[in-house]
């Protein structure tokens, strides 16, 4: 994910949700705290990554809280995501949980895995006083285990469909023609646009499953059942997604590239007429300053003929966890409740500099979020994306989510090359079962 972080830093003040999920930076301190160890008293220690995004946001939260609690002190220790995962694993498996800080940031897709694997490392914050109903339901669900809340939602990974309006116009279309559509309609219009302009509508990295997972979640589908068991064979939604993806590639509407740099290049070099991804991709798009005013966003297509299918999904994001060794959990709860989980003005403060777009629903009504953005045709894209986040179906991740994603990525690569879909789905499920020791 490092390339995504670079894109955020280049773009500055735009949406960057999955960027907050990346492995950014080297170790070290961001604001004077010592590495590890919950403090107690009026002091909290936090581990998170990315100085321009998560660390900046956390330090700004401390300033907000200090207005009414002048003695409060926050130590933010810059810790790359990979290091957080390694340190958490080491602390839990060695029985040295006291090496953990009060608060840590976890990638959403890894949240349930960590809580289920290391349940003694985290506090159940269901009764903490934090109002979880004020966040997008699908976002909150990432940090819910067995009906209990373990995380405070942070950045927004709501999926957006971004289009070059000048390319659409060449083929006689406008962005509103792509609102609330099906993938079949998308492909139909994409084929016409390709014929008239020579530009595909969509690109993605070959061998990756991001688009597959976005399409699956948009229909309320998952790779696992409610008990955490692989649920791929006989999964009609997954099969429909893979058929749709293969059809898009075959038609030429979707082109696959080799790596992240090439993917971003298709956007900034005008190779394609659009993209569909987490809203953080808008940061990369804005690095092409000459394209200002030529982009617009709407929601993504939905699967046709599938029960529960919607035009909304998620890709990326992170949430804050309070560790079991937090020396002053009441302080941690109150700090979170009055900043990340309770202050629209806080999100208004951090948005312009960091691009940290929240999943805190009241922020959608903010005047700051409603301001027109010149690059995207003077549309109020921040408020639109926050609204999208409220409509996303939940996705069951579980312990072996990444193994399943990788298995599906291999499967779709083979399907695009001509392999049988059912056979590839069976192989993917077998691969995950093997990883689970079954």
Short mmCIF file of C-alpha atoms in Angstrom, two decimals:
data_model
loop_
_atom_site.label_atom_id
_atom_site.label_comp_id
_atom_site.label_asym_id
_atom_site.label_seq_id
_atom_site.Cartn_x
_atom_site.Cartn_y
_atom_site.Cartn_z
CA UNK A 1 0.00 0.00 0.00
CA UNK A 2 3.03 2.26 0.13
CA UNK A 3 2.35 3.67 -3.33
CA UNK A 4 -1.05 4.85 -2.15
CA UNK A 5 0.57 6.78 0.67
CA UNK A 6 2.92 8.48 -1.75
CA UNK A 7 -0.11 9.53 -3.76
CA UNK A 8 -1.71 11.07 -0.68
CA UNK A 9 1.39 13.01 0.20
CA UNK A 10 1.58 14.34 -3.35
CA UNK A 11 -2.06 15.33 -3.41
CA UNK A 12 -2.04 17.03 -0.03
CA UNK A 13 -5.52 17.86 1.05
CA UNK A 14 -7.70 15.21 -0.52
CA UNK A 15 -9.46 12.08 0.57
CA UNK A 16 -7.07 9.30 1.56
CA UNK A 17 -8.72 6.50 3.43
CA UNK A 18 -6.92 3.35 2.43
CA UNK A 19 -3.74 5.36 2.45
CA UNK A 20 -4.26 5.28 6.18
CA UNK A 21 -4.11 1.51 5.86
CA UNK A 22 -0.69 1.54 4.24
CA UNK A 23 2.74 0.75 5.52
CA UNK A 24 4.06 4.27 5.71
CA UNK A 25 7.20 5.73 7.08
CA UNK A 26 9.89 4.44 9.38
CA UNK A 27 9.69 4.03 13.10
CA UNK A 28 10.17 6.85 15.54
CA UNK A 29 8.28 9.37 17.61
CA UNK A 30 5.80 11.84 16.26
CA UNK A 31 5.23 13.93 19.34
CA UNK A 32 7.70 13.13 22.01
CA UNK A 33 6.34 9.88 23.45
CA UNK A 34 8.48 6.93 24.44
CA UNK A 35 8.02 3.74 22.46
CA UNK A 36 5.37 1.50 24.02
CA UNK A 37 3.90 1.22 27.48
CA UNK A 38 0.58 2.66 28.59
CA UNK A 39 1.12 5.67 30.88
CA UNK A 40 -1.82 6.27 33.19
CA UNK A 41 -2.81 9.53 34.89
CA UNK A 42 -3.78 12.24 32.39
CA UNK A 43 -1.55 10.78 29.71
CA UNK A 44 -2.18 8.39 26.82
CA UNK A 45 0.22 6.75 24.38
CA UNK A 46 -0.82 5.94 20.83
CA UNK A 47 0.76 3.90 18.05
CA UNK A 48 -0.14 4.82 14.47
CA UNK A 49 1.47 5.53 11.11
CA UNK A 50 1.68 8.26 8.45
CA UNK A 51 2.67 11.73 9.74
CA UNK A 52 0.52 13.50 7.13
CA UNK A 53 -2.62 11.58 7.92
CA UNK A 54 -3.17 9.47 11.05
CA UNK A 55 -0.50 11.06 13.23
CA UNK A 56 -1.56 14.56 12.24
CA UNK A 57 -5.20 13.71 12.96
CA UNK A 58 -4.42 12.23 16.37
CA UNK A 59 -2.32 15.22 17.42
CA UNK A 60 -5.10 17.57 16.34
CA UNK A 61 -7.54 15.51 18.40
CA UNK A 62 -5.30 16.08 21.42
CA UNK A 63 -5.48 19.85 20.87
CA UNK A 64 -9.28 19.67 20.76
CA UNK A 65 -9.42 17.66 23.97
CA UNK A 66 -6.90 19.89 25.74
CA UNK A 67 -9.23 22.87 25.43
CA UNK A 68 -11.35 21.44 28.26
CA UNK A 69 -8.62 19.24 29.75
CA UNK A 70 -5.45 21.38 29.79
CA UNK A 71 -3.46 18.80 31.76
CA UNK A 72 -4.04 16.09 29.17
CA UNK A 73 -0.94 14.79 27.39
CA UNK A 74 -0.81 12.57 24.32
CA UNK A 75 2.28 10.69 23.19
CA UNK A 76 2.02 9.64 19.56
CA UNK A 77 4.64 7.13 18.50
CA UNK A 78 5.07 6.79 14.74
CA UNK A 79 4.81 3.06 14.07
CA UNK A 80 4.36 1.64 10.56
CA UNK A 81 1.42 -0.71 10.17
CA UNK A 82 3.67 -3.75 9.62
CA UNK A 83 5.50 -2.95 12.86
CA UNK A 84 2.24 -2.56 14.78
CA UNK A 85 1.14 -5.99 13.63
CA UNK A 86 4.51 -7.52 14.52
CA UNK A 87 4.66 -5.87 17.96
CA UNK A 88 1.08 -6.82 18.74
CA UNK A 89 1.70 -10.42 17.76
CA UNK A 90 4.91 -10.57 19.80
CA UNK A 91 3.31 -9.02 22.88
CA UNK A 92 0.31 -11.33 22.77
CA UNK A 93 2.20 -14.55 22.10
CA UNK A 94 4.93 -13.82 24.66
CA UNK A 95 2.53 -12.75 27.39
CA UNK A 96 4.05 -9.28 27.52
CA UNK A 97 0.97 -7.19 26.82
CA UNK A 98 2.36 -4.43 29.04
CA UNK A 99 4.64 -3.46 26.13
CA UNK A 100 1.58 -2.20 24.25
CA UNK A 101 0.40 1.42 24.33
CA UNK A 102 -3.03 2.66 25.42
CA UNK A 103 -4.39 3.03 21.87
CA UNK A 104 -3.37 1.49 18.57
CA UNK A 105 -4.57 1.97 15.02
CA UNK A 106 -5.56 -1.18 13.14
CA UNK A 107 -6.40 -1.72 9.50
CA UNK A 108 -10.10 -2.48 9.22
CA UNK A 109 -9.56 -5.66 7.23
CA UNK A 110 -7.23 -6.95 9.96
CA UNK A 111 -9.30 -5.80 12.94
CA UNK A 112 -11.46 -8.87 13.49
CA UNK A 113 -8.51 -11.17 12.87
CA UNK A 114 -6.51 -9.53 15.64
CA UNK A 115 -9.34 -9.45 18.17
CA UNK A 116 -10.24 -13.07 17.50
CA UNK A 117 -6.62 -14.21 17.59
CA UNK A 118 -5.51 -12.10 20.58
CA UNK A 119 -8.70 -11.44 22.57
CA UNK A 120 -6.78 -10.62 25.76
CA UNK A 121 -5.08 -7.66 24.07
CA UNK A 122 -8.18 -5.51 23.55
CA UNK A 123 -10.88 -3.85 25.60
CA UNK A 124 -14.55 -4.36 24.86
CA UNK A 125 -15.70 -0.74 24.47
CA UNK A 126 -19.38 -1.43 23.84
CA UNK A 127 -20.37 0.22 27.15
CA UNK A 128 -17.72 2.95 26.97
CA UNK A 129 -20.21 5.75 26.35
CA UNK A 130 -19.17 6.09 22.71
CA UNK A 131 -22.20 6.38 20.41
CA UNK A 132 -21.47 3.91 17.62
CA UNK A 133 -24.80 4.68 15.92
CA UNK A 134 -23.25 7.93 14.72
CA UNK A 135 -20.95 6.04 12.33
CA UNK A 136 -21.68 4.28 9.07
CA UNK A 137 -22.89 0.78 9.98
CA UNK A 138 -20.62 -1.04 7.56
CA UNK A 139 -17.60 0.84 8.88
CA UNK A 140 -18.43 0.04 12.50
CA UNK A 141 -18.95 -3.63 11.62
CA UNK A 142 -15.26 -4.09 10.84
CA UNK A 143 -14.42 -3.72 14.53
CA UNK A 144 -17.35 -5.68 15.94
CA UNK A 145 -16.67 -9.22 17.20
CA UNK A 146 -19.38 -11.45 18.63
CA UNK A 147 -21.70 -8.46 18.85
CA UNK A 148 -19.26 -6.34 20.87
CA UNK A 149 -17.50 -3.13 19.83
CA UNK A 150 -13.73 -3.11 19.95
CA UNK A 151 -12.89 -0.13 17.74
CA UNK A 152 -13.62 3.54 17.14
CA UNK A 153 -14.10 4.04 13.38
CA UNK A 154 -11.86 6.58 11.69
CA UNK A 155 -11.18 7.18 8.00
CA UNK A 156 -13.52 6.66 5.10
CA UNK A 157 -12.93 4.04 2.40
CA UNK A 158 -16.28 4.46 0.66
CA UNK A 159 -16.05 3.48 -3.00
CA UNK A 160 -16.47 6.16 -5.63
CA UNK A 161 -16.78 5.89 -9.38
CA UNK A 162 -14.70 8.71 -10.88
CA UNK A 163 -15.12 9.75 -14.51
CA UNK A 164 -13.40 12.10 -16.94
CA UNK A 165 -16.34 14.24 -17.99
CA UNK A 166 -14.59 15.36 -21.19
CA UNK A 167 -14.14 11.74 -22.28
CA UNK A 168 -17.78 10.94 -21.55
CA UNK A 169 -18.89 13.99 -23.52
CA UNK A 170 -16.97 12.84 -26.59
CA UNK A 171 -19.22 9.79 -26.65
CA UNK A 172 -22.40 11.73 -25.87
CA UNK A 173 -22.60 10.85 -22.17
CA UNK A 174 -22.55 12.75 -18.90
CA UNK A 175 -21.73 11.58 -15.39
CA UNK A 176 -25.41 11.37 -14.40
CA UNK A 177 -25.79 8.60 -16.97
CA UNK A 178 -23.60 6.47 -14.69
CA UNK A 179 -25.53 7.06 -11.49
CA UNK A 180 -27.43 4.10 -9.97
CA UNK A 181 -26.63 1.80 -12.91
CA UNK A 182 -25.91 -1.93 -13.23
CA UNK A 183 -22.62 -3.44 -14.37
CA UNK A 184 -24.33 -4.57 -17.58
CA UNK A 185 -25.27 -0.97 -18.38
CA UNK A 186 -21.78 0.14 -17.40
CA UNK A 187 -20.21 -2.31 -19.84
CA UNK A 188 -22.63 -1.34 -22.60
CA UNK A 189 -21.80 2.36 -22.28
CA UNK A 190 -18.13 1.55 -21.77
CA UNK A 191 -17.97 -0.35 -25.04
CA UNK A 192 -19.49 2.61 -26.88
CA UNK A 193 -17.07 5.04 -25.22
CA UNK A 194 -14.15 2.75 -26.12
CA UNK A 195 -15.28 2.64 -29.74
CA UNK A 196 -15.68 6.42 -30.01
CA UNK A 197 -12.69 7.61 -27.96
CA UNK A 198 -10.28 4.68 -27.84
CA UNK A 199 -10.25 4.89 -24.05
CA UNK A 200 -11.26 2.07 -21.68
CA UNK A 201 -13.39 3.19 -18.75
CA UNK A 202 -11.55 1.24 -16.10
CA UNK A 203 -8.15 -0.12 -15.10
CA UNK A 204 -6.83 -2.22 -12.25
CA UNK A 205 -3.79 -4.22 -11.19
CA UNK A 206 -3.59 -7.73 -12.58
CA UNK A 207 -3.37 -10.36 -9.86
CA UNK A 208 -5.14 -8.19 -7.29
CA UNK A 209 -8.63 -8.72 -5.91
CA UNK A 210 -9.59 -5.17 -4.85
CA UNK A 211 -12.26 -4.72 -7.52
CA UNK A 212 -13.60 -8.22 -6.92
CA UNK A 213 -13.99 -7.50 -3.21
CA UNK A 214 -15.63 -4.12 -3.85
CA UNK A 215 -18.16 -5.71 -6.18
CA UNK A 216 -18.84 -8.54 -3.73
CA UNK A 217 -19.36 -6.26 -0.73
CA UNK A 218 -21.65 -3.99 -2.74
CA UNK A 219 -24.06 -6.93 -2.94
CA UNK A 220 -23.74 -7.77 0.74
CA UNK A 221 -21.59 -10.79 -0.11
CA UNK A 222 -18.58 -12.20 1.72
CA UNK A 223 -16.00 -14.95 1.32
CA UNK A 224 -16.90 -16.37 4.75
CA UNK A 225 -20.11 -17.35 6.50
CA UNK A 226 -21.20 -15.95 9.85
CA UNK A 227 -19.15 -18.59 11.67
CA UNK A 228 -15.94 -17.64 9.85
CA UNK A 229 -15.88 -20.66 7.56
CA UNK A 230 -14.96 -20.24 3.88
CA UNK A 231 -18.10 -19.78 1.80
CA UNK A 232 -16.98 -19.66 -1.82
CA UNK A 233 -18.33 -22.82 -3.42
CA UNK A 234 -22.01 -22.27 -4.14
CA UNK A 235 -21.63 -18.55 -3.46
CA UNK A 236 -23.77 -17.16 -6.29
CA UNK A 237 -22.72 -13.59 -5.59
CA UNK A 238 -19.03 -14.42 -5.88
CA UNK A 239 -19.59 -16.31 -9.12
CA UNK A 240 -21.58 -13.38 -10.56
CA UNK A 241 -18.79 -11.00 -9.60
CA UNK A 242 -16.15 -13.14 -11.30
CA UNK A 243 -18.27 -13.51 -14.43
CA UNK A 244 -18.80 -9.75 -14.54
CA UNK A 245 -15.09 -9.02 -14.08
CA UNK A 246 -14.09 -11.46 -16.82
CA UNK A 247 -16.67 -9.97 -19.18
CA UNK A 248 -15.35 -6.46 -18.57
CA UNK A 249 -11.80 -7.56 -19.39
CA UNK A 250 -12.89 -9.45 -22.49
CA UNK A 251 -14.82 -6.42 -23.76
CA UNK A 252 -11.83 -4.11 -23.37
CA UNK A 253 -13.75 -1.82 -21.01
CA UNK A 254 -11.42 -2.93 -18.19
CA UNK A 255 -7.67 -3.10 -18.77
CA UNK A 256 -5.27 -4.78 -16.37
CA UNK A 257 -1.83 -3.33 -15.64
CA UNK A 258 1.18 -4.77 -13.84
CA UNK A 259 1.61 -2.57 -10.77
CA UNK A 260 0.38 0.38 -8.73
CA UNK A 261 2.46 3.00 -10.55
CA UNK A 262 1.05 1.88 -13.88
CA UNK A 263 -2.45 1.97 -12.45
CA UNK A 264 -2.09 5.56 -11.26
CA UNK A 265 -0.49 6.39 -14.58
CA UNK A 266 -3.59 5.30 -16.46
CA UNK A 267 -5.49 7.97 -14.52
CA UNK A 268 -3.02 10.83 -14.63
CA UNK A 269 -1.91 10.21 -18.23
CA UNK A 270 -5.46 10.10 -19.60
CA UNK A 271 -5.22 6.45 -20.66
CA UNK A 272 -8.65 5.61 -19.23
CA UNK A 273 -11.92 7.45 -18.84
CA UNK A 274 -12.43 6.66 -15.18
CA UNK A 275 -11.79 4.49 -12.17
CA UNK A 276 -13.68 2.77 -9.35
CA UNK A 277 -11.94 2.58 -5.98
CA UNK A 278 -11.91 3.75 -2.39
CA UNK A 279 -12.36 7.51 -2.15
CA UNK A 280 -8.68 7.88 -1.30
CA UNK A 281 -7.92 7.37 -5.01
CA UNK A 282 -9.07 10.95 -5.55
CA UNK A 283 -5.76 12.06 -4.03
CA UNK A 284 -3.84 10.33 -6.81
CA UNK A 285 -6.16 11.74 -9.47
CA UNK A 286 -5.53 15.28 -8.24
CA UNK A 287 -1.80 15.02 -8.86
CA UNK A 288 -2.70 15.68 -12.51
CA UNK A 289 -3.32 19.39 -12.01
CA UNK A 290 -4.01 19.94 -15.70
CA UNK A 291 -7.13 17.80 -15.34
CA UNK A 292 -8.78 20.05 -12.76
CA UNK A 293 -12.47 20.46 -13.49
CA UNK A 294 -12.51 17.46 -15.80
CA UNK A 295 -13.43 14.85 -13.19
CA UNK A 296 -16.72 14.01 -11.48
CA UNK A 297 -17.84 11.29 -9.09
CA UNK A 298 -20.93 9.17 -8.58
CA UNK A 299 -21.72 5.79 -7.07
CA UNK A 300 -20.47 2.48 -8.46
CA UNK A 301 -22.47 0.06 -10.64
CA UNK A 302 -24.33 -2.80 -8.97
CA UNK A 303 -24.67 -6.46 -9.84
CA UNK A 304 -27.70 -7.24 -11.97
CA UNK A 305 -30.26 -9.80 -10.81
CA UNK A 306 -28.64 -10.28 -7.39
CA UNK A 307 -30.65 -9.99 -4.17
CA UNK A 308 -29.24 -7.31 -1.90
CA UNK A 309 -27.16 -5.68 -4.61
CA UNK A 310 -26.43 -1.97 -4.07
CA UNK A 311 -24.38 0.78 -5.70
CA UNK A 312 -22.17 1.19 -2.63
CA UNK A 313 -19.08 -0.49 -1.23
CA UNK A 314 -15.86 0.08 0.69
CA UNK A 315 -12.16 -0.37 0.07
CA UNK A 316 -9.80 0.40 2.92
CA UNK A 317 -9.87 2.30 6.16
CA UNK A 318 -8.74 1.93 9.76
CA UNK A 319 -10.10 2.14 13.32
CA UNK A 320 -8.71 2.88 16.78
CA UNK A 321 -8.47 0.11 19.37
CA UNK A 322 -8.00 0.55 23.12
CA UNK A 323 -5.70 -2.08 24.55
CA UNK A 324 -6.40 -4.20 27.59
CA UNK A 325 -3.37 -2.68 29.37
CA UNK A 326 -4.59 0.90 29.04
CA UNK A 327 -3.77 2.45 32.43
CA UNK A 328 -6.69 4.87 32.30
CA UNK A 329 -9.45 3.44 30.11
CA UNK A 330 -12.00 6.03 31.26
CA UNK A 331 -9.70 8.76 29.98
CA UNK A 332 -9.25 6.92 26.68
CA UNK A 333 -13.02 6.49 26.29
CA UNK A 334 -13.70 10.16 27.04
CA UNK A 335 -10.93 11.33 24.72
CA UNK A 336 -12.32 9.28 21.86
CA UNK A 337 -15.94 10.20 22.62
CA UNK A 338 -15.17 13.92 22.42
CA UNK A 339 -12.96 13.84 19.32
CA UNK A 340 -13.12 11.00 16.77
CA UNK A 341 -16.54 9.86 17.98
CA UNK A 342 -18.21 13.13 18.82
CA UNK A 343 -16.87 16.28 17.18
CA UNK A 344 -17.83 17.52 13.74
CA UNK A 345 -15.59 20.55 14.23
CA UNK A 346 -12.62 18.22 14.76
CA UNK A 347 -13.21 16.57 11.40
CA UNK A 348 -13.65 19.98 9.80
CA UNK A 349 -10.25 20.98 11.19
CA UNK A 350 -8.30 18.00 9.91
CA UNK A 351 -9.96 17.71 6.48
CA UNK A 352 -8.23 20.53 4.55
CA UNK A 353 -4.66 19.55 5.41
CA UNK A 354 -4.85 15.76 5.71
CA UNK A 355 -7.76 14.78 3.50
CA UNK A 356 -8.97 12.64 6.42
CA UNK A 357 -12.58 12.16 5.44
CA UNK A 358 -14.58 10.64 8.27
CA UNK A 359 -17.27 8.00 8.55
CA UNK A 360 -18.78 10.06 11.38
CA UNK A 361 -22.21 10.69 9.88
CA UNK A 362 -22.96 14.14 11.39
CA UNK A 363 -19.96 15.48 9.45
CA UNK A 364 -21.95 15.07 6.24
CA UNK A 365 -24.05 18.07 7.29
CA UNK A 366 -20.99 20.23 7.87
CA UNK A 367 -20.54 23.40 5.83
CA UNK A 368 -16.91 22.43 5.27
CA UNK A 369 -17.90 19.05 3.85
CA UNK A 370 -20.51 20.75 1.66
CA UNK A 371 -18.02 23.14 0.06
CA UNK A 372 -17.65 22.75 -3.73
CA UNK A 373 -14.38 21.23 -4.94
CA UNK A 374 -13.05 22.82 -8.11
CA UNK A 375 -11.12 19.78 -9.28
CA UNK A 376 -14.31 17.72 -9.32
CA UNK A 377 -16.51 20.15 -11.21
CA UNK A 378 -17.35 22.26 -8.14
CA UNK A 379 -19.35 19.40 -6.65
CA UNK A 380 -19.58 18.92 -2.84
CA UNK A 381 -17.76 15.58 -3.06
CA UNK A 382 -16.93 15.30 0.67
CA UNK A 383 -20.59 15.35 1.69
CA UNK A 384 -21.48 12.99 -1.15
CA UNK A 385 -18.87 10.43 -0.07
CA UNK A 386 -19.98 10.58 3.56
CA UNK A 387 -23.50 9.87 2.36
CA UNK A 388 -22.22 6.91 0.31
CA UNK A 389 -20.59 5.52 3.46
CA UNK A 390 -23.94 5.34 5.22
CA UNK A 391 -25.31 2.99 2.54
CA UNK A 392 -22.54 0.39 2.34
CA UNK A 393 -23.43 -3.24 3.15
CA UNK A 394 -21.30 -4.89 5.83
CA UNK A 395 -18.54 -7.35 4.96
CA UNK A 396 -17.55 -10.33 7.10
CA UNK A 397 -13.74 -10.46 7.19
CA UNK A 398 -12.77 -12.94 9.92
CA UNK A 399 -9.32 -14.36 10.64
CA UNK A 400 -8.33 -15.57 7.18
CA UNK A 401 -9.54 -12.63 5.10
CA UNK A 402 -6.20 -11.88 3.44
CA UNK A 403 -5.58 -15.52 2.58
CA UNK A 404 -9.01 -15.65 0.97
CA UNK A 405 -8.40 -12.45 -0.99
CA UNK A 406 -5.16 -13.85 -2.35
CA UNK A 407 -6.83 -17.12 -3.32
CA UNK A 408 -9.59 -15.24 -5.15
CA UNK A 409 -7.00 -13.07 -6.91
CA UNK A 410 -5.32 -16.19 -8.26
CA UNK A 411 -8.70 -17.59 -9.28
CA UNK A 412 -9.77 -14.52 -11.25
CA UNK A 413 -6.40 -14.40 -13.02
CA UNK A 414 -6.97 -17.95 -14.19
CA UNK A 415 -10.60 -17.26 -15.15
CA UNK A 416 -9.57 -14.29 -17.29
CA UNK A 417 -7.10 -16.61 -18.99
CA UNK A 418 -9.93 -19.02 -19.82
CA UNK A 419 -10.18 -21.36 -16.81
CA UNK A 420 -13.51 -22.67 -15.53
CA UNK A 421 -15.04 -20.39 -12.88
CA UNK A 422 -16.52 -23.15 -10.72
CA UNK A 423 -13.26 -25.08 -10.68
CA UNK A 424 -11.28 -21.99 -9.74
CA UNK A 425 -13.68 -21.10 -6.94
CA UNK A 426 -13.35 -24.65 -5.60
CA UNK A 427 -9.55 -24.38 -5.70
CA UNK A 428 -9.69 -21.02 -3.90
CA UNK A 429 -11.84 -22.45 -1.12
CA UNK A 430 -9.58 -25.48 -0.80
CA UNK A 431 -6.58 -23.16 -0.49
CA UNK A 432 -8.18 -21.24 2.37
CA UNK A 433 -9.27 -24.43 4.14
CA UNK A 434 -5.68 -25.68 3.90
CA UNK A 435 -4.42 -22.42 5.42
CA UNK A 436 -6.92 -22.90 8.24
CA UNK A 437 -5.63 -26.41 8.84
CA UNK A 438 -8.75 -28.13 7.57
#
